[in-house]
Amino acid sequence: MKHTFKPGLGQLFVALTLASACALASAALAPPTPAAAQAQAAKKAAADAQAAKDKEALLASMDTLSARWRTSAKAKGLTVNPPTPIAAPVVAVTMAAKESGPAGQPDGKLTAAGAAAPKTSEKQGTAVASRDIKAAPSPAASTVKTVK
């Protein structure tokens, strides 16, 4: 027997009641006390330190595993290439997370050069049409000869 779920008025009422209770509960939260904020900051610092430790341990175990595999592969007669060195992240990659506004706009404000740049648009006719635009419209269907 195939059963299809059809929500009724009771389920809708329960869902709306739960949603409103959640909204009221989140709206009633008071800001954390200075002691709670300090405890939260300490907890975050401890978690960050543990994450850094775990990352170092993972990298060390991966290096150990890689070295062990390379030596066993050489012993088996396999061709082993030297490991590819991984450089530190490029500044452009890491700086994007630290910027406060879009690239080229300090503090998210348009610079004088950006404001002075001409505004062009194909749609408004203030820019040259792209090369992929048709030069002329297609002929009407009534004027095209077809072979039957």
mmCIF file of C-alpha atoms in Angstrom:
data_model
loop_
_atom_site.group_PDB
_atom_site.id
_atom_site.type_symbol
_atom_site.label_atom_id
_atom_site.label_comp_id
_atom_site.label_asym_id
_atom_site.label_seq_id
_atom_site.Cartn_x
_atom_site.Cartn_y
_atom_site.Cartn_z
ATOM 1 C CA MET A 1 0.000 0.000 0.000
ATOM 2 C CA LYS A 2 1.430 3.328 -1.049
ATOM 3 C CA HIS A 3 1.134 6.129 1.473
ATOM 4 C CA THR A 4 1.530 9.785 0.609
ATOM 5 C CA PHE A 5 2.023 12.376 3.290
ATOM 6 C CA LYS A 6 -0.430 15.240 3.161
ATOM 7 C CA PRO A 7 0.141 17.821 5.870
ATOM 8 C CA GLY A 8 -3.047 18.814 7.573
ATOM 9 C CA LEU A 9 -4.063 21.811 9.593
ATOM 10 C CA GLY A 10 -2.716 20.237 12.809
ATOM 11 C CA GLN A 11 0.822 19.847 11.447
ATOM 12 C CA LEU A 12 0.741 23.380 10.074
ATOM 13 C CA PHE A 13 -0.335 24.755 13.461
ATOM 14 C CA VAL A 14 2.450 22.829 15.230
ATOM 15 C CA ALA A 15 5.049 24.060 12.733
ATOM 16 C CA LEU A 16 3.943 27.680 13.084
ATOM 17 C CA THR A 17 3.916 27.393 16.879
ATOM 18 C CA LEU A 18 7.457 25.983 16.925
ATOM 19 C CA ALA A 19 8.695 28.645 14.516
ATOM 20 C CA SER A 20 7.227 31.471 16.582
ATOM 21 C CA ALA A 21 8.608 29.966 19.813
ATOM 22 C CA CYS A 22 12.085 29.810 18.278
ATOM 23 C CA ALA A 23 11.804 33.409 17.069
ATOM 24 C CA LEU A 24 10.726 34.613 20.517
ATOM 25 C CA ALA A 25 13.475 32.646 22.264
ATOM 26 C CA SER A 26 16.200 34.063 20.037
ATOM 27 C CA ALA A 27 14.850 37.608 20.375
ATOM 28 C CA ALA A 28 14.850 37.380 24.185
ATOM 29 C CA LEU A 29 18.553 36.564 24.526
ATOM 30 C CA ALA A 30 20.458 39.170 26.509
ATOM 31 C CA PRO A 31 23.952 40.251 25.494
ATOM 32 C CA PRO A 32 26.684 38.214 27.191
ATOM 33 C CA THR A 33 28.203 39.538 30.382
ATOM 34 C CA PRO A 34 31.866 40.630 30.314
ATOM 35 C CA ALA A 35 32.822 37.474 32.204
ATOM 36 C CA ALA A 36 30.952 35.293 29.709
ATOM 37 C CA ALA A 37 32.545 37.148 26.784
ATOM 38 C CA GLN A 38 35.991 36.670 28.329
ATOM 39 C CA ALA A 39 35.320 32.969 28.897
ATOM 40 C CA GLN A 40 34.131 32.628 25.311
ATOM 41 C CA ALA A 41 37.284 34.369 24.033
ATOM 42 C CA ALA A 42 39.456 32.059 26.143
ATOM 43 C CA LYS A 43 37.568 29.045 24.824
ATOM 44 C CA LYS A 44 38.049 30.235 21.230
ATOM 45 C CA ALA A 45 41.780 30.818 21.820
ATOM 46 C CA ALA A 46 42.133 27.304 23.267
ATOM 47 C CA ALA A 47 40.234 25.837 20.302
ATOM 48 C CA ASP A 48 42.440 27.754 17.848
ATOM 49 C CA ALA A 49 45.582 26.518 19.609
ATOM 50 C CA GLN A 50 44.295 22.929 19.517
ATOM 51 C CA ALA A 51 43.439 23.278 15.815
ATOM 52 C CA ALA A 52 46.963 24.527 15.091
ATOM 53 C CA LYS A 53 48.415 21.574 17.043
ATOM 54 C CA ASP A 54 46.206 19.125 15.159
ATOM 55 C CA LYS A 55 47.217 20.651 11.842
ATOM 56 C CA GLU A 56 50.920 20.315 12.674
ATOM 57 C CA ALA A 57 50.406 16.693 13.749
ATOM 58 C CA LEU A 58 48.523 15.924 10.541
ATOM 59 C CA LEU A 59 51.227 17.498 8.381
ATOM 60 C CA ALA A 60 53.939 15.571 10.226
ATOM 61 C CA SER A 61 52.076 12.263 9.812
ATOM 62 C CA MET A 62 51.518 12.966 6.105
ATOM 63 C CA ASP A 63 55.237 13.694 5.645
ATOM 64 C CA THR A 64 56.135 10.462 7.460
ATOM 65 C CA LEU A 65 53.697 8.448 5.361
ATOM 66 C CA SER A 66 54.949 10.038 2.141
ATOM 67 C CA ALA A 67 58.592 9.342 3.009
ATOM 68 C CA ARG A 68 57.768 5.715 3.888
ATOM 69 C CA TRP A 69 55.865 5.234 0.608
ATOM 70 C CA ARG A 70 58.679 6.784 -1.448
ATOM 71 C CA THR A 71 61.316 4.498 0.067
ATOM 72 C CA SER A 72 59.171 1.390 -0.430
ATOM 73 C CA ALA A 73 58.330 2.446 -4.016
ATOM 74 C CA LYS A 74 62.038 2.835 -4.836
ATOM 75 C CA ALA A 75 62.694 -0.611 -3.336
ATOM 76 C CA LYS A 76 59.980 -2.045 -5.618
ATOM 77 C CA GLY A 77 61.600 -0.453 -8.664
ATOM 78 C CA LEU A 78 58.940 2.205 -9.255
ATOM 79 C CA THR A 79 59.886 5.606 -10.651
ATOM 80 C CA VAL A 80 59.564 8.153 -7.867
ATOM 81 C CA ASN A 81 59.581 11.858 -8.642
ATOM 82 C CA PRO A 82 60.723 14.333 -6.009
ATOM 83 C CA PRO A 83 57.926 15.865 -3.950
ATOM 84 C CA THR A 84 56.473 19.076 -5.300
ATOM 85 C CA PRO A 85 57.297 21.974 -3.005
ATOM 86 C CA ILE A 86 54.281 23.982 -1.921
ATOM 87 C CA ALA A 87 54.927 27.682 -1.543
ATOM 88 C CA ALA A 88 53.298 29.863 1.070
ATOM 89 C CA PRO A 89 49.947 31.345 0.015
ATOM 90 C CA VAL A 90 50.161 34.332 -2.258
ATOM 91 C CA VAL A 91 49.453 37.656 -0.609
ATOM 92 C CA ALA A 92 46.566 38.289 -3.010
ATOM 93 C CA VAL A 93 44.828 35.154 -1.754
ATOM 94 C CA THR A 94 45.249 35.910 1.932
ATOM 95 C CA MET A 95 44.626 39.651 1.704
ATOM 96 C CA ALA A 96 41.149 39.204 0.228
ATOM 97 C CA ALA A 97 39.894 37.940 3.572
ATOM 98 C CA LYS A 98 41.340 40.971 5.371
ATOM 99 C CA GLU A 99 39.992 43.682 3.074
ATOM 100 C CA SER A 100 37.045 45.765 4.150
ATOM 101 C CA GLY A 101 35.762 46.604 0.672
ATOM 102 C CA PRO A 102 35.873 45.492 -2.944
ATOM 103 C CA ALA A 103 39.246 45.218 -4.667
ATOM 104 C CA GLY A 104 40.533 48.570 -5.860
ATOM 105 C CA GLN A 105 38.147 50.472 -3.612
ATOM 106 C CA PRO A 106 39.732 51.380 -0.282
ATOM 107 C CA ASP A 107 37.209 51.174 2.552
ATOM 108 C CA GLY A 108 34.529 50.242 0.008
ATOM 109 C CA LYS A 109 34.371 53.779 -1.413
ATOM 110 C CA LEU A 110 34.678 54.572 -5.118
ATOM 111 C CA THR A 111 37.951 56.364 -5.904
ATOM 112 C CA ALA A 112 38.173 59.574 -7.957
ATOM 113 C CA ALA A 113 39.610 57.629 -10.913
ATOM 114 C CA GLY A 114 36.739 55.153 -10.767
ATOM 115 C CA ALA A 115 34.173 57.931 -10.607
ATOM 116 C CA ALA A 116 35.786 59.714 -13.586
ATOM 117 C CA ALA A 117 35.834 56.573 -15.760
ATOM 118 C CA PRO A 118 33.328 56.663 -18.623
ATOM 119 C CA LYS A 119 30.221 54.554 -18.145
ATOM 120 C CA THR A 120 29.503 52.532 -21.270
ATOM 121 C CA SER A 121 26.687 50.157 -22.069
ATOM 122 C CA GLU A 122 25.766 48.280 -25.243
ATOM 123 C CA LYS A 123 22.151 48.243 -24.124
ATOM 124 C CA GLN A 124 22.005 52.022 -23.785
ATOM 125 C CA GLY A 125 23.963 52.554 -27.001
ATOM 126 C CA THR A 126 26.937 54.244 -25.301
ATOM 127 C CA ALA A 127 29.348 51.430 -26.202
ATOM 128 C CA VAL A 128 30.394 49.693 -29.408
ATOM 129 C CA ALA A 129 28.420 46.522 -30.074
ATOM 130 C CA SER A 130 30.172 43.231 -29.484
ATOM 131 C CA ARG A 131 31.520 41.271 -32.457
ATOM 132 C CA ASP A 132 29.073 38.447 -31.832
ATOM 133 C CA ILE A 133 26.057 40.708 -32.464
ATOM 134 C CA LYS A 134 24.353 40.279 -35.849
ATOM 135 C CA ALA A 135 24.920 43.159 -38.245
ATOM 136 C CA ALA A 136 21.359 43.037 -39.585
ATOM 137 C CA PRO A 137 18.173 41.250 -38.554
ATOM 138 C CA SER A 138 17.264 37.961 -40.200
ATOM 139 C CA PRO A 139 14.922 38.165 -43.190
ATOM 140 C CA ALA A 140 11.248 37.568 -42.653
ATOM 141 C CA ALA A 141 10.129 33.940 -42.925
ATOM 142 C CA SER A 142 7.757 34.771 -45.782
ATOM 143 C CA THR A 143 10.658 35.977 -47.959
ATOM 144 C CA VAL A 144 12.858 32.910 -47.468
ATOM 145 C CA LYS A 145 12.599 30.286 -50.212
ATOM 146 C CA THR A 146 12.380 26.698 -49.040
ATOM 147 C CA VAL A 147 12.880 23.533 -51.062
ATOM 148 C CA LYS A 148 10.049 21.032 -50.951
#
